Structures are given as C-alpha cells and as structure tokens.
Coordinates of C-alpha atoms in Angstrom, one line a residue:
X1 CA 96.2 17.4 57.5
X2 CA 94.9 20.9 58.2
X3 CA 96.3 23.2 55.5
X4 CA 99.4 25.5 56.5
X5 CA 98.7 28.7 58.9
X6 CA 99.4 32.1 56.3
X7 CA 100.9 35.0 58.3
X8 CA 98.8 37.8 57.8
X9 CA 99.1 40.7 54.5
X10 CA 100.0 44.4 54.9
X11 CA 97.6 46.3 54.0
X12 CA 96.5 50.0 55.0
X13 CA 99.0 52.8 54.9
X14 CA 96.8 55.2 56.5
X15 CA 93.9 55.0 59.1
X16 CA 90.8 54.4 57.5
X17 CA 88.9 58.0 57.4
X18 CA 92.1 59.5 55.6
X19 CA 92.4 57.0 52.4
X20 CA 92.6 58.7 49.8
X21 CA 92.3 55.9 47.1
X22 CA 90.2 52.6 47.0
X23 CA 91.9 49.5 48.5
X24 CA 92.3 46.3 47.2
X25 CA 89.8 43.4 48.6
X26 CA 92.3 42.4 51.3
X27 CA 93.0 38.9 52.1
X28 CA 91.2 36.9 54.7
X29 CA 94.2 35.6 57.5
X30 CA 92.7 32.5 58.2
X31 CA 94.1 29.5 60.9
X32 CA 92.7 25.8 60.6
X33 CA 91.9 23.9 63.0
X34 CA 95.0 21.7 63.6
X35 CA 95.2 17.6 64.2
X36 CA 94.2 18.0 68.0
X37 CA 91.6 21.0 67.3
X38 CA 93.7 24.4 68.3
X39 CA 91.3 26.8 68.0
X40 CA 90.2 28.3 65.2
X41 CA 91.1 31.3 64.5
X42 CA 89.3 33.5 61.4
X43 CA 90.5 37.0 60.7
X44 CA 89.0 39.5 58.0
X45 CA 90.5 42.4 59.3
X46 CA 93.5 42.9 61.0
X47 CA 94.7 46.0 60.2
X48 CA 94.0 49.2 62.7
X49 CA 95.4 52.1 60.2
X50 CA 99.3 52.6 61.5
X51 CA 100.7 50.3 58.5
X52 CA 103.0 50.6 56.0
X53 CA 102.6 49.1 52.6
X54 CA 104.0 49.5 48.5
X55 CA 107.0 51.1 47.9
X56 CA 110.4 49.0 48.5
X57 CA 108.9 47.0 52.3
X58 CA 105.5 45.4 50.1
X59 CA 105.4 41.8 50.2
X60 CA 106.0 39.8 47.5
X61 CA 104.2 37.1 45.6
X62 CA 103.8 33.4 47.3
X63 CA 104.8 32.3 50.6
X64 CA 107.8 34.7 52.0
X65 CA 109.9 33.5 54.7
X66 CA 107.6 34.6 57.3
X67 CA 104.8 32.2 56.0
X68 CA 107.3 30.2 56.0
X69 CA 108.1 30.6 59.9
X70 CA 104.6 31.3 61.5
X71 CA 103.0 28.0 59.7
X72 CA 106.1 25.8 62.1
X73 CA 104.7 27.2 65.4
X74 CA 101.1 26.9 66.8
X75 CA 98.6 29.8 68.7
X76 CA 99.2 29.7 72.2
X77 CA 96.8 30.5 75.7
X78 CA 97.7 31.7 78.1
X79 CA 97.0 35.1 81.1
X80 CA 93.7 36.3 81.8
X81 CA 93.9 40.3 80.8
X82 CA 92.9 42.8 83.6
X83 CA 89.6 44.9 83.1
X84 CA 87.4 45.0 80.8
X85 CA 86.8 44.2 77.4
X86 CA 86.9 47.7 76.4
X87 CA 87.6 48.5 73.3
X88 CA 91.2 50.2 72.4
X89 CA 91.7 53.5 70.2
X90 CA 94.8 54.6 68.8
X91 CA 96.0 58.3 70.9
X92 CA 96.5 60.0 68.2
X93 CA 92.9 59.8 66.6
X94 CA 91.2 58.1 68.9
X95 CA 89.2 55.9 66.7
X96 CA 88.5 52.1 67.4
X97 CA 91.5 51.1 66.9
X98 CA 91.8 47.3 64.3
X99 CA 91.8 43.4 65.4
X100 CA 95.3 44.0 65.5
X101 CA 95.4 46.1 68.9
X102 CA 92.4 44.5 70.1
X103 CA 92.9 41.7 72.6
X104 CA 91.3 38.9 70.7
X105 CA 89.5 36.8 74.3
X106 CA 89.9 36.8 77.5
X107 CA 93.3 34.9 77.8
X108 CA 96.4 35.9 75.4
X109 CA 97.6 34.1 72.7
X110 CA 101.4 33.4 72.2
X111 CA 102.9 31.9 69.4
X112 CA 105.1 29.3 70.0
X113 CA 107.9 27.2 67.5
X114 CA 108.3 24.2 69.1
X115 CA 111.1 21.4 67.6
X116 CA 112.6 18.0 69.9
X117 CA 110.6 15.0 70.9
X118 CA 107.6 16.4 73.6
X119 CA 109.6 12.7 75.9
X120 CA 113.3 14.7 75.9
X121 CA 114.4 16.6 78.7
X122 CA 112.6 20.9 78.1
X123 CA 114.2 23.6 76.6
X124 CA 112.6 27.4 76.8
X125 CA 114.4 29.6 75.0
X126 CA 113.4 33.2 75.5
X127 CA 114.1 36.3 72.9
X128 CA 115.4 39.5 73.9
X129 CA 114.4 43.5 73.0
X130 CA 113.4 44.2 71.0
X131 CA 113.2 40.7 68.7
X132 CA 111.2 37.5 68.7
X133 CA 111.1 34.2 68.9
X134 CA 112.1 34.6 64.8
X135 CA 115.9 35.1 66.6
X136 CA 116.4 30.9 67.6
X137 CA 115.8 29.7 64.1
X138 CA 120.0 28.0 63.9
X139 CA 120.3 26.8 68.0
X140 CA 116.8 24.7 67.5
X141 CA 117.4 22.0 65.1
X142 CA 120.7 21.2 67.4
X143 CA 119.1 21.2 70.5
X144 CA 116.1 19.0 68.6
X145 CA 117.7 15.6 68.6
X146 CA 118.5 15.8 72.6
X147 CA 115.6 18.2 74.1
X148 CA 111.8 19.3 73.8
X149 CA 112.4 23.8 72.1
X150 CA 110.4 25.6 72.7
X151 CA 110.7 30.1 71.2
X152 CA 107.7 32.2 71.7
X153 CA 107.6 35.8 71.6
X154 CA 106.9 38.0 74.0
X155 CA 103.7 39.5 74.3
X156 CA 103.9 42.5 71.8
X157 CA 106.4 40.9 69.7
X158 CA 105.9 39.0 66.4
X159 CA 102.8 37.2 65.8
X160 CA 101.8 36.8 69.6
X161 CA 99.0 40.2 71.0
X162 CA 99.8 42.7 70.8
X163 CA 97.1 44.8 72.7
X164 CA 96.6 48.2 72.2
X165 CA 98.4 49.8 76.2
X166 CA 96.0 50.3 79.1
X167 CA 93.6 47.6 77.0
X168 CA 94.7 44.5 79.4
X169 CA 98.5 44.1 79.7
X170 CA 100.3 47.6 80.1
X171 CA 103.7 46.1 79.2
X172 CA 105.2 47.1 83.0
X173 CA 107.6 44.5 83.9
X174 CA 105.6 42.7 86.7
X175 CA 103.9 43.0 84.5
X176 CA 106.0 40.0 81.9
X177 CA 106.5 38.4 85.1
X178 CA 103.6 37.0 86.0
X179 CA 102.8 36.9 81.8
X180 CA 105.9 34.2 81.4
X181 CA 104.3 32.1 85.0
X182 CA 101.5 31.9 83.2
X183 CA 102.7 30.7 79.7
X184 CA 105.1 28.1 81.7
X185 CA 102.1 26.5 82.8
X186 CA 100.3 26.2 79.6
X187 CA 103.4 24.9 78.3
X188 CA 105.7 23.2 80.6
X189 CA 103.9 22.5 83.0
X190 CA 106.8 19.9 84.0
X191 CA 110.6 21.1 84.6
X192 CA 112.2 22.3 82.6
X193 CA 115.3 25.0 82.2
X194 CA 115.2 28.5 80.3
X195 CA 117.4 30.2 78.3
X196 CA 117.7 34.0 77.7
X197 CA 118.7 36.3 76.1
X198 CA 119.4 40.6 76.8
X199 CA 116.7 43.3 78.5
X200 CA 114.4 40.1 79.8
X201 CA 117.3 38.7 81.7
X202 CA 115.6 39.4 84.8
X203 CA 112.5 39.6 84.4
X204 CA 113.2 35.0 84.2
X205 CA 115.5 35.6 87.0
X206 CA 112.9 37.4 89.2
X207 CA 110.4 33.9 87.8
X208 CA 113.3 31.6 88.9
X209 CA 113.2 32.7 92.2
X210 CA 110.0 32.1 92.8
X211 CA 110.2 28.7 91.0
X212 CA 113.5 27.0 91.4
X213 CA 111.6 23.2 92.3
X214 CA 110.8 24.4 87.9
X215 CA 114.2 24.4 86.7
X216 CA 116.9 22.8 86.1
X217 CA 119.6 24.8 84.0
X218 CA 119.4 28.0 83.4
X219 CA 121.2 30.4 81.2
X220 CA 121.4 34.0 80.5
X221 CA 122.9 35.2 76.9
X222 CA 124.3 39.0 77.4
X223 CA 122.3 39.9 80.9
X224 CA 122.0 43.8 82.5
X225 CA 124.1 42.9 85.0
X226 CA 126.1 45.4 86.4
X227 CA 124.9 49.2 87.7
X228 CA 126.2 50.9 83.6
X229 CA 123.6 48.0 82.3
X230 CA 120.2 49.6 83.6
X231 CA 120.6 52.1 81.4
X232 CA 119.1 52.2 78.0
X233 CA 121.8 52.2 74.8
X234 CA 120.1 55.7 72.3
X235 CA 119.2 52.4 69.5
X236 CA 116.3 51.3 72.1
X237 CA 116.1 54.8 74.4
X238 CA 115.2 56.3 71.5
X239 CA 111.8 54.7 70.9
X240 CA 110.3 56.5 74.2
X241 CA 111.0 59.9 72.8
X242 CA 108.7 62.8 73.8
X243 CA 106.6 62.3 70.3
X244 CA 108.8 61.5 68.5
X245 CA 108.6 57.7 70.0
X246 CA 105.7 57.2 69.3
X247 CA 107.3 57.8 65.4
X248 CA 109.9 55.8 65.8
X249 CA 108.3 53.2 67.2
X250 CA 106.0 52.5 64.3
X251 CA 109.5 53.3 61.6
X252 CA 110.1 48.9 61.0
X253 CA 113.2 50.3 60.3
X254 CA 114.1 51.4 62.9
X255 CA 112.4 49.1 65.3
X256 CA 113.8 45.9 63.4
X257 CA 116.8 46.7 61.5
X258 CA 118.4 49.1 62.6
X259 CA 118.0 47.6 66.7
X260 CA 118.8 44.9 65.7
X261 CA 121.9 45.6 63.3
X262 CA 123.6 48.1 65.4
X263 CA 124.5 45.1 69.2
X264 CA 126.4 44.0 67.7
X265 CA 128.4 42.6 64.1
X266 CA 124.9 40.8 63.2
X267 CA 124.7 40.9 59.6
X268 CA 120.7 40.5 58.5
X269 CA 119.7 38.9 55.4
X270 CA 117.3 40.1 53.5
X271 CA 115.0 37.1 53.9
X272 CA 115.1 37.5 57.3
X273 CA 114.8 40.7 57.9
X274 CA 111.4 40.9 56.5
X275 CA 109.8 38.7 59.1
X276 CA 110.8 41.4 61.7
X277 CA 109.8 44.0 59.5
X278 CA 106.5 42.6 59.1
X279 CA 105.2 42.7 62.8
X280 CA 105.6 46.7 61.9
X281 CA 104.4 46.8 58.5
X282 CA 100.9 45.1 59.3
X283 CA 99.8 46.8 62.0
X284 CA 100.6 49.7 64.6
X285 CA 99.8 47.2 67.4
X286 CA 103.5 46.4 67.0
X287 CA 105.1 50.0 67.2
X288 CA 102.9 51.0 69.7
X289 CA 104.4 48.2 72.3
X290 CA 106.8 48.8 71.3
X291 CA 106.6 52.6 72.6
X292 CA 105.4 50.6 76.6
X293 CA 108.2 48.4 76.2
X294 CA 110.9 50.4 76.0
X295 CA 108.5 53.6 78.7
X296 CA 109.0 50.8 81.3
X297 CA 112.8 49.9 80.7
X298 CA 113.6 53.3 81.5
X299 CA 111.1 53.1 84.0
X300 CA 112.1 49.5 86.6
X301 CA 115.1 48.0 84.8
X302 CA 118.0 49.7 87.4
X303 CA 115.5 48.3 90.0
X304 CA 115.3 44.3 88.4
X305 CA 119.1 44.5 87.4
X306 CA 120.2 45.1 91.5
X307 CA 117.3 42.5 92.2
X308 CA 118.8 40.3 89.3
X309 CA 121.6 40.5 91.3
X310 CA 120.5 40.2 95.1
X311 CA 118.9 36.7 93.7
X312 CA 122.6 35.7 92.1
X313 CA 123.9 36.1 94.9
X314 CA 121.6 35.3 97.4
X315 CA 122.1 31.7 99.8
X316 CA 119.1 30.2 99.4
X317 CA 119.8 30.5 94.5
X318 CA 120.1 27.0 93.9
X319 CA 119.4 26.5 90.2
X320 CA 122.6 26.1 88.2
X321 CA 123.7 29.0 86.3
X322 CA 125.2 29.9 83.3
X323 CA 126.3 33.6 82.2
X324 CA 127.6 33.0 78.1
X325 CA 129.0 36.2 76.8
X326 CA 129.3 37.6 73.2
X327 CA 132.6 39.5 73.8
X328 CA 130.9 41.5 70.2
X329 CA 128.0 43.4 72.8
X330 CA 128.7 47.1 71.4
X331 CA 125.0 47.5 73.8
X332 CA 126.1 46.2 76.7
X333 CA 129.7 46.4 78.1
X334 CA 131.4 43.6 79.8
X335 CA 133.1 45.4 82.4
X336 CA 132.7 43.7 85.3
X337 CA 131.0 40.5 84.0
X338 CA 133.2 38.6 84.6
X339 CA 134.4 38.8 87.5
X340 CA 130.7 39.0 88.9
X341 CA 130.2 35.1 87.7
X342 CA 133.7 34.3 89.4
X343 CA 132.7 35.2 93.1
X344 CA 129.3 33.5 93.0
X345 CA 131.3 30.9 91.7
X346 CA 128.3 30.8 88.7
X347 CA 130.1 29.1 85.1
X348 CA 130.9 31.4 82.7
X349 CA 131.9 31.3 78.9
X350 CA 133.1 33.7 76.3
X351 CA 131.3 33.9 72.8
X352 CA 134.6 35.4 70.9
X353 CA 132.7 35.6 67.7
X354 CA 129.0 37.0 69.5
X355 CA 127.3 40.8 69.9
X356 CA 124.6 41.2 72.3
X357 CA 122.2 38.6 70.5
X358 CA 124.6 35.7 70.3
X359 CA 122.1 33.3 68.9
X360 CA 121.6 35.3 65.6
X361 CA 125.6 36.1 65.4
X362 CA 126.4 32.6 66.8
X363 CA 123.2 30.4 66.0
X364 CA 125.1 27.0 66.0
X365 CA 127.2 27.7 68.6
X366 CA 125.0 28.5 71.1
X367 CA 122.8 26.1 70.4
X368 CA 126.5 23.8 71.4
X369 CA 126.8 25.5 74.1
X370 CA 123.8 24.6 76.0
X371 CA 124.2 21.6 74.9
X372 CA 127.9 20.8 76.8
X373 CA 125.9 23.3 79.6
X374 CA 122.8 21.4 80.1
X375 CA 124.8 17.9 79.8
X376 CA 126.8 19.4 82.9

C-alpha cells in the first residue's frame, strides 16, 4: 500500500538572492505512486522566492489539516498548456521562478477529491472564487452513499497547478471554460450533474450549454446573475488594483481568511484557515494567479453574466436547473434573483442561514438539498 501523500512544506521568506541568513535544509514533497500506477511526482524545490515562513503562521510539527486533506485526493492530468515551455520569470525582479510557478508538464495537474462508489451517478462539486475544493468537506460525506462525488481545485487554487500568467495559462474566463471541458472529459466521461458556487457559475453555464447531452442536472449556488452582480465587492476587487493588487494578493490573510469570511456569516476555524492559507504561504504563484483571475473577472464578468442569463432563458436550454441562494450573502444582493427563477420556471431554493459560500456555512444542509434536488 502506498504511503500517504504529504502536502508541500513552507519555506523561503525572501527571494534566494536576497536571503540574509542561511535556511535550514528543505524537506522534499514526495508523492508515491498509487496502486493504479499514477505518475510519480518528486519535487525537491517548490518555492519561488515569494513565500512566507516563521512567526504566527509557521506550520506546526506533525501532520496538519492540510496534509490530511491532500492525502484524500489525487492529481489528474487535463488541459494542455499553450505556447512554449519557456521558464516563467517573476514580474518584479525578472528572476526565473521556482517549480511552484512553472508548468509541471505539457498538461496541467488538477487536485481532485472523490467519494462514493464509481458505480453511482456522478456529481461534480465546483468551488467559487476565491476558494478551494476544501470548501466541500461537509458536503462530500452527505452525498457519498448515493453518488460518486468529485470536488477539485481550479487551476491557480489549492493544490492544482498555478502557472505564472503568460506562461501557458492566463486565467481568462474563456481559458477556464476550455480547461473545465478537458477536466470533465478526464474525470467524468459519462453523464453527470454539476454543482457550482459563486463567481465561476457563468463559466460552468457556458460549458453546460455546449454539452447539455452530458448533464442530468445543474445546481447553481449563489451565482452572479443580475447586472448588479457584475461588479466585484471591494474585498475581491482590491486584488486587481494597480501595484497594490500584486501586494494584496500575496497576503495570506487577505487572500484567504478575509476574503472568505467577509462574504457572509462563515466563522472560520483556525485548522480550516491553515488549509486556505497554505497555498499563499508555500508559494507566491497563488498570489500571482489570484491577481490575474481578478483582473479577468473585472474585464469579462459582465459579459459572461449576460450570456448566462441569455442561455438560461433560451428555448434551447433543456437542462434541469436549480438555483440555491444563501440569504445572508454580503457580496451578491438577493434582489431580482427569485423573480428571474420564477419567470423562467427554474427551481429556486432559499438557504436562510447561509451566506455567499453556502457549502461552508451550511455544508450538511446544502448536501441534503442537493440530494433532494437530484432525486427529483
């Protein structure tokens, strides 16, 4: 039996050329091949010179919650990077970045967690922005008795690849739509249902419109759907600010804790916070990706929302669709959402005590709602 997977360790507080004191030897991240002969991945140097270490947020001795979560998943290869294999360089110093910011292969690696029997109907759980697959740990066990459930980290998030923008992936909404198609082909080649939360919903609707024959049901959780939703809240928009955006997106607390807890009543436990901070502590690649994604949303979100409304209102839209709404969402106003669903005869479910990230606030409740919806 293969040993458990271990998440990457924190290291390197400054670019290597700027270090003023010697660093302790860096542990390796060794992913042993699993019984199904998945690829062996050995990375002796994951830092890129922009990670944090020491102080209040240094990792404790022994396995962490992040290690435990990582051990539950596997890496899936999907979506080829564009262009050449030129080494990525940081935008500040022009230095070649570490492996955390480089594409690991010609095809990107995605972190996926799967529960339930492969013989059961498949449900794909898609996290929102800026979050991770880890937002679904309370939903997965609720579904596992009746469904094969898969949660994954988008490129740029969690344990999935985070290539430096302009080096194989630019984090545009169009690219994400294409990448999603590649991932679904890899993990769910047959029919499936999709649950998507938050700002990535318009991307999923665009994919679904082109693959309605594959979908059993589509569930949108607090999607941006009205014109008022096209403007990002200040908590997120700050990551795209000129100069300050690059700084803010490298702040582990601003990019994880503050962003997630400002959207609703979610009270993050410290052990959960360590999972969300981990990518920003390990490598600056998460921050560069966050900055690029926010810029992309600021540029294209309005058009994608308009397209999503048009698709959902089209006579050619035949996919069973439900919109679930956390009523304590501080980012997206409720005004107009219920009327939109009523006019188009889409099912609408209110979750009174949940905020924008309903899977975090009321995970078990959302899991039960998903099961009821899928059972019809």
